[in-house]
């Protein structure tokens, strides 16, 4: 499976079956830090440098790599199951609205 940016730029992220993400086409790998308010509330993300890579580079999906964010093939040792489990319904289809207020609407994603 491949995810592309819908142009002819050559940028591509391929998902290897039960393995890593394979990134090619000059996509930079950047480190970001969260910017928070004085109360600790998350506001945005700020670029905090670039991680050097070669083409293509392989990103860990199993979570056990000793060279994170890069893949070290740990997925082979643990028999990693990379089946995507994200819901396919839209957010609106998954939400339940809670009654009781006239001035605010509270909805909860029931798939979380």
JSON list of C-alpha atoms in Angstrom, two decimals:
[
{"chain": "A", "resi": 1, "resn": "UNK", "atom": "CA", "xyz": [0.00, 0.00, 0.00]},
{"chain": "A", "resi": 2, "resn": "UNK", "atom": "CA", "xyz": [1.30, 3.48, -0.83]},
{"chain": "A", "resi": 3, "resn": "UNK", "atom": "CA", "xyz": [0.29, 6.92, 0.38]},
{"chain": "A", "resi": 4, "resn": "UNK", "atom": "CA", "xyz": [1.32, 9.75, -1.92]},
{"chain": "A", "resi": 5, "resn": "UNK", "atom": "CA", "xyz": [0.89, 13.50, -2.01]},
{"chain": "A", "resi": 6, "resn": "UNK", "atom": "CA", "xyz": [-1.23, 13.34, -5.22]},
{"chain": "A", "resi": 7, "resn": "UNK", "atom": "CA", "xyz": [1.39, 15.02, -7.40]},
{"chain": "A", "resi": 8, "resn": "UNK", "atom": "CA", "xyz": [4.22, 13.99, -9.65]},
{"chain": "A", "resi": 9, "resn": "UNK", "atom": "CA", "xyz": [6.88, 14.97, -7.08]},
{"chain": "A", "resi": 10, "resn": "UNK", "atom": "CA", "xyz": [7.89, 11.37, -6.37]},
{"chain": "A", "resi": 11, "resn": "UNK", "atom": "CA", "xyz": [7.26, 11.73, -2.65]},
{"chain": "A", "resi": 12, "resn": "UNK", "atom": "CA", "xyz": [5.95, 8.45, -1.30]},
{"chain": "A", "resi": 13, "resn": "UNK", "atom": "CA", "xyz": [5.24, 6.60, 1.94]},
{"chain": "A", "resi": 14, "resn": "UNK", "atom": "CA", "xyz": [4.80, 2.87, 1.46]},
{"chain": "A", "resi": 15, "resn": "UNK", "atom": "CA", "xyz": [3.42, 0.63, 4.20]},
{"chain": "A", "resi": 16, "resn": "UNK", "atom": "CA", "xyz": [5.27, -2.68, 4.18]},
{"chain": "A", "resi": 17, "resn": "UNK", "atom": "CA", "xyz": [2.97, -5.60, 5.10]},
{"chain": "A", "resi": 18, "resn": "UNK", "atom": "CA", "xyz": [3.58, -6.32, 8.82]},
{"chain": "A", "resi": 19, "resn": "UNK", "atom": "CA", "xyz": [6.70, -4.16, 8.59]},
{"chain": "A", "resi": 20, "resn": "UNK", "atom": "CA", "xyz": [7.91, -0.55, 8.53]},
{"chain": "A", "resi": 21, "resn": "UNK", "atom": "CA", "xyz": [6.91, 2.58, 6.66]},
{"chain": "A", "resi": 22, "resn": "UNK", "atom": "CA", "xyz": [9.23, 3.11, 3.67]},
{"chain": "A", "resi": 23, "resn": "UNK", "atom": "CA", "xyz": [9.71, 6.82, 2.97]},
{"chain": "A", "resi": 24, "resn": "UNK", "atom": "CA", "xyz": [11.18, 8.11, -0.30]},
{"chain": "A", "resi": 25, "resn": "UNK", "atom": "CA", "xyz": [11.22, 11.15, -2.55]},
{"chain": "A", "resi": 26, "resn": "UNK", "atom": "CA", "xyz": [13.04, 13.63, -0.36]},
{"chain": "A", "resi": 27, "resn": "UNK", "atom": "CA", "xyz": [10.55, 13.82, 2.51]},
{"chain": "A", "resi": 28, "resn": "UNK", "atom": "CA", "xyz": [12.39, 15.34, 5.47]},
{"chain": "A", "resi": 29, "resn": "UNK", "atom": "CA", "xyz": [12.16, 13.73, 8.89]},
{"chain": "A", "resi": 30, "resn": "UNK", "atom": "CA", "xyz": [11.80, 16.50, 11.45]},
{"chain": "A", "resi": 31, "resn": "UNK", "atom": "CA", "xyz": [11.73, 16.59, 15.23]},
{"chain": "A", "resi": 32, "resn": "UNK", "atom": "CA", "xyz": [8.94, 18.70, 16.71]},
{"chain": "A", "resi": 33, "resn": "UNK", "atom": "CA", "xyz": [8.15, 19.91, 20.19]},
{"chain": "A", "resi": 34, "resn": "UNK", "atom": "CA", "xyz": [4.77, 20.86, 21.54]},
{"chain": "A", "resi": 35, "resn": "UNK", "atom": "CA", "xyz": [4.17, 24.53, 22.31]},
{"chain": "A", "resi": 36, "resn": "UNK", "atom": "CA", "xyz": [1.96, 24.95, 25.38]},
{"chain": "A", "resi": 37, "resn": "UNK", "atom": "CA", "xyz": [0.24, 27.85, 27.10]},
{"chain": "A", "resi": 38, "resn": "UNK", "atom": "CA", "xyz": [1.22, 29.12, 30.54]},
{"chain": "A", "resi": 39, "resn": "UNK", "atom": "CA", "xyz": [-1.37, 26.65, 31.89]},
{"chain": "A", "resi": 40, "resn": "UNK", "atom": "CA", "xyz": [0.14, 23.66, 30.07]},
{"chain": "A", "resi": 41, "resn": "UNK", "atom": "CA", "xyz": [-2.53, 23.53, 27.37]},
{"chain": "A", "resi": 42, "resn": "UNK", "atom": "CA", "xyz": [-1.25, 22.33, 23.97]},
{"chain": "A", "resi": 43, "resn": "UNK", "atom": "CA", "xyz": [-1.31, 25.11, 21.37]},
{"chain": "A", "resi": 44, "resn": "UNK", "atom": "CA", "xyz": [0.73, 23.99, 18.35]},
{"chain": "A", "resi": 45, "resn": "UNK", "atom": "CA", "xyz": [3.91, 22.22, 17.26]},
{"chain": "A", "resi": 46, "resn": "UNK", "atom": "CA", "xyz": [7.30, 23.83, 16.60]},
{"chain": "A", "resi": 47, "resn": "UNK", "atom": "CA", "xyz": [10.05, 22.37, 14.40]},
{"chain": "A", "resi": 48, "resn": "UNK", "atom": "CA", "xyz": [13.05, 21.46, 16.55]},
{"chain": "A", "resi": 49, "resn": "UNK", "atom": "CA", "xyz": [15.53, 20.23, 13.98]},
{"chain": "A", "resi": 50, "resn": "UNK", "atom": "CA", "xyz": [15.81, 17.70, 11.21]},
{"chain": "A", "resi": 51, "resn": "UNK", "atom": "CA", "xyz": [16.89, 14.06, 11.62]},
{"chain": "A", "resi": 52, "resn": "UNK", "atom": "CA", "xyz": [19.44, 13.06, 8.95]},
{"chain": "A", "resi": 53, "resn": "UNK", "atom": "CA", "xyz": [18.23, 10.28, 6.64]},
{"chain": "A", "resi": 54, "resn": "UNK", "atom": "CA", "xyz": [19.27, 8.42, 3.53]},
{"chain": "A", "resi": 55, "resn": "UNK", "atom": "CA", "xyz": [16.94, 7.44, 0.67]},
{"chain": "A", "resi": 56, "resn": "UNK", "atom": "CA", "xyz": [14.78, 5.53, 1.25]},
{"chain": "A", "resi": 57, "resn": "UNK", "atom": "CA", "xyz": [14.43, 5.38, 5.01]},
{"chain": "A", "resi": 58, "resn": "UNK", "atom": "CA", "xyz": [12.44, 2.90, 7.07]},
{"chain": "A", "resi": 59, "resn": "UNK", "atom": "CA", "xyz": [10.32, 3.97, 10.06]},
{"chain": "A", "resi": 60, "resn": "UNK", "atom": "CA", "xyz": [9.37, 1.57, 12.86]},
{"chain": "A", "resi": 61, "resn": "UNK", "atom": "CA", "xyz": [5.71, 0.59, 13.24]},
{"chain": "A", "resi": 62, "resn": "UNK", "atom": "CA", "xyz": [6.04, -2.18, 15.84]},
{"chain": "A", "resi": 63, "resn": "UNK", "atom": "CA", "xyz": [7.36, 0.11, 18.59]},
{"chain": "A", "resi": 64, "resn": "UNK", "atom": "CA", "xyz": [10.26, -2.13, 19.65]},
{"chain": "A", "resi": 65, "resn": "UNK", "atom": "CA", "xyz": [13.11, -0.82, 17.49]},
{"chain": "A", "resi": 66, "resn": "UNK", "atom": "CA", "xyz": [16.30, 0.03, 19.39]},
{"chain": "A", "resi": 67, "resn": "UNK", "atom": "CA", "xyz": [17.02, 2.70, 16.74]},
{"chain": "A", "resi": 68, "resn": "UNK", "atom": "CA", "xyz": [13.70, 4.62, 16.87]},
{"chain": "A", "resi": 69, "resn": "UNK", "atom": "CA", "xyz": [12.29, 6.21, 14.85]},
{"chain": "A", "resi": 70, "resn": "UNK", "atom": "CA", "xyz": [14.06, 3.93, 12.38]},
{"chain": "A", "resi": 71, "resn": "UNK", "atom": "CA", "xyz": [13.27, 0.25, 11.86]},
{"chain": "A", "resi": 72, "resn": "UNK", "atom": "CA", "xyz": [15.82, -2.32, 13.10]},
{"chain": "A", "resi": 73, "resn": "UNK", "atom": "CA", "xyz": [13.70, -5.32, 11.98]},
{"chain": "A", "resi": 74, "resn": "UNK", "atom": "CA", "xyz": [12.42, -6.06, 15.50]},
{"chain": "A", "resi": 75, "resn": "UNK", "atom": "CA", "xyz": [9.03, -6.67, 13.87]},
{"chain": "A", "resi": 76, "resn": "UNK", "atom": "CA", "xyz": [10.39, -9.95, 12.48]},
{"chain": "A", "resi": 77, "resn": "UNK", "atom": "CA", "xyz": [11.39, -11.24, 15.93]},
{"chain": "A", "resi": 78, "resn": "UNK", "atom": "CA", "xyz": [8.02, -10.51, 17.54]},
{"chain": "A", "resi": 79, "resn": "UNK", "atom": "CA", "xyz": [5.89, -11.57, 14.56]},
{"chain": "A", "resi": 80, "resn": "UNK", "atom": "CA", "xyz": [4.38, -8.06, 14.35]},
{"chain": "A", "resi": 81, "resn": "UNK", "atom": "CA", "xyz": [0.80, -7.80, 13.09]},
{"chain": "A", "resi": 82, "resn": "UNK", "atom": "CA", "xyz": [0.57, -4.49, 11.25]},
{"chain": "A", "resi": 83, "resn": "UNK", "atom": "CA", "xyz": [-3.09, -4.78, 10.34]},
{"chain": "A", "resi": 84, "resn": "UNK", "atom": "CA", "xyz": [-4.54, -1.29, 10.35]},
{"chain": "A", "resi": 85, "resn": "UNK", "atom": "CA", "xyz": [-7.28, -1.03, 12.96]},
{"chain": "A", "resi": 86, "resn": "UNK", "atom": "CA", "xyz": [-8.42, 2.55, 12.45]},
{"chain": "A", "resi": 87, "resn": "UNK", "atom": "CA", "xyz": [-12.18, 3.02, 12.18]},
{"chain": "A", "resi": 88, "resn": "UNK", "atom": "CA", "xyz": [-13.50, 3.47, 8.65]},
{"chain": "A", "resi": 89, "resn": "UNK", "atom": "CA", "xyz": [-16.64, 5.41, 9.58]},
{"chain": "A", "resi": 90, "resn": "UNK", "atom": "CA", "xyz": [-16.63, 9.20, 9.51]},
{"chain": "A", "resi": 91, "resn": "UNK", "atom": "CA", "xyz": [-16.33, 11.04, 12.82]},
{"chain": "A", "resi": 92, "resn": "UNK", "atom": "CA", "xyz": [-19.96, 12.14, 12.50]},
{"chain": "A", "resi": 93, "resn": "UNK", "atom": "CA", "xyz": [-21.08, 8.52, 12.17]},
{"chain": "A", "resi": 94, "resn": "UNK", "atom": "CA", "xyz": [-19.15, 7.49, 15.30]},
{"chain": "A", "resi": 95, "resn": "UNK", "atom": "CA", "xyz": [-20.30, 10.34, 17.55]},
{"chain": "A", "resi": 96, "resn": "UNK", "atom": "CA", "xyz": [-22.97, 10.21, 20.20]},
{"chain": "A", "resi": 97, "resn": "UNK", "atom": "CA", "xyz": [-24.56, 13.50, 21.28]},
{"chain": "A", "resi": 98, "resn": "UNK", "atom": "CA", "xyz": [-25.26, 13.94, 24.98]},
{"chain": "A", "resi": 99, "resn": "UNK", "atom": "CA", "xyz": [-28.48, 15.78, 25.85]},
{"chain": "A", "resi": 100, "resn": "UNK", "atom": "CA", "xyz": [-29.02, 18.24, 28.65]},
{"chain": "A", "resi": 101, "resn": "UNK", "atom": "CA", "xyz": [-27.69, 21.62, 27.61]},
{"chain": "A", "resi": 102, "resn": "UNK", "atom": "CA", "xyz": [-29.17, 24.42, 25.54]},
{"chain": "A", "resi": 103, "resn": "UNK", "atom": "CA", "xyz": [-25.97, 26.41, 25.06]},
{"chain": "A", "resi": 104, "resn": "UNK", "atom": "CA", "xyz": [-23.38, 23.73, 24.36]},
{"chain": "A", "resi": 105, "resn": "UNK", "atom": "CA", "xyz": [-23.38, 20.47, 22.42]},
{"chain": "A", "resi": 106, "resn": "UNK", "atom": "CA", "xyz": [-21.32, 17.61, 23.82]},
{"chain": "A", "resi": 107, "resn": "UNK", "atom": "CA", "xyz": [-20.37, 14.77, 21.50]},
{"chain": "A", "resi": 108, "resn": "UNK", "atom": "CA", "xyz": [-18.21, 11.75, 22.18]},
{"chain": "A", "resi": 109, "resn": "UNK", "atom": "CA", "xyz": [-16.46, 9.55, 19.64]},
{"chain": "A", "resi": 110, "resn": "UNK", "atom": "CA", "xyz": [-17.77, 6.15, 20.66]},
{"chain": "A", "resi": 111, "resn": "UNK", "atom": "CA", "xyz": [-14.92, 4.35, 18.91]},
{"chain": "A", "resi": 112, "resn": "UNK", "atom": "CA", "xyz": [-12.22, 5.63, 21.27]}
]
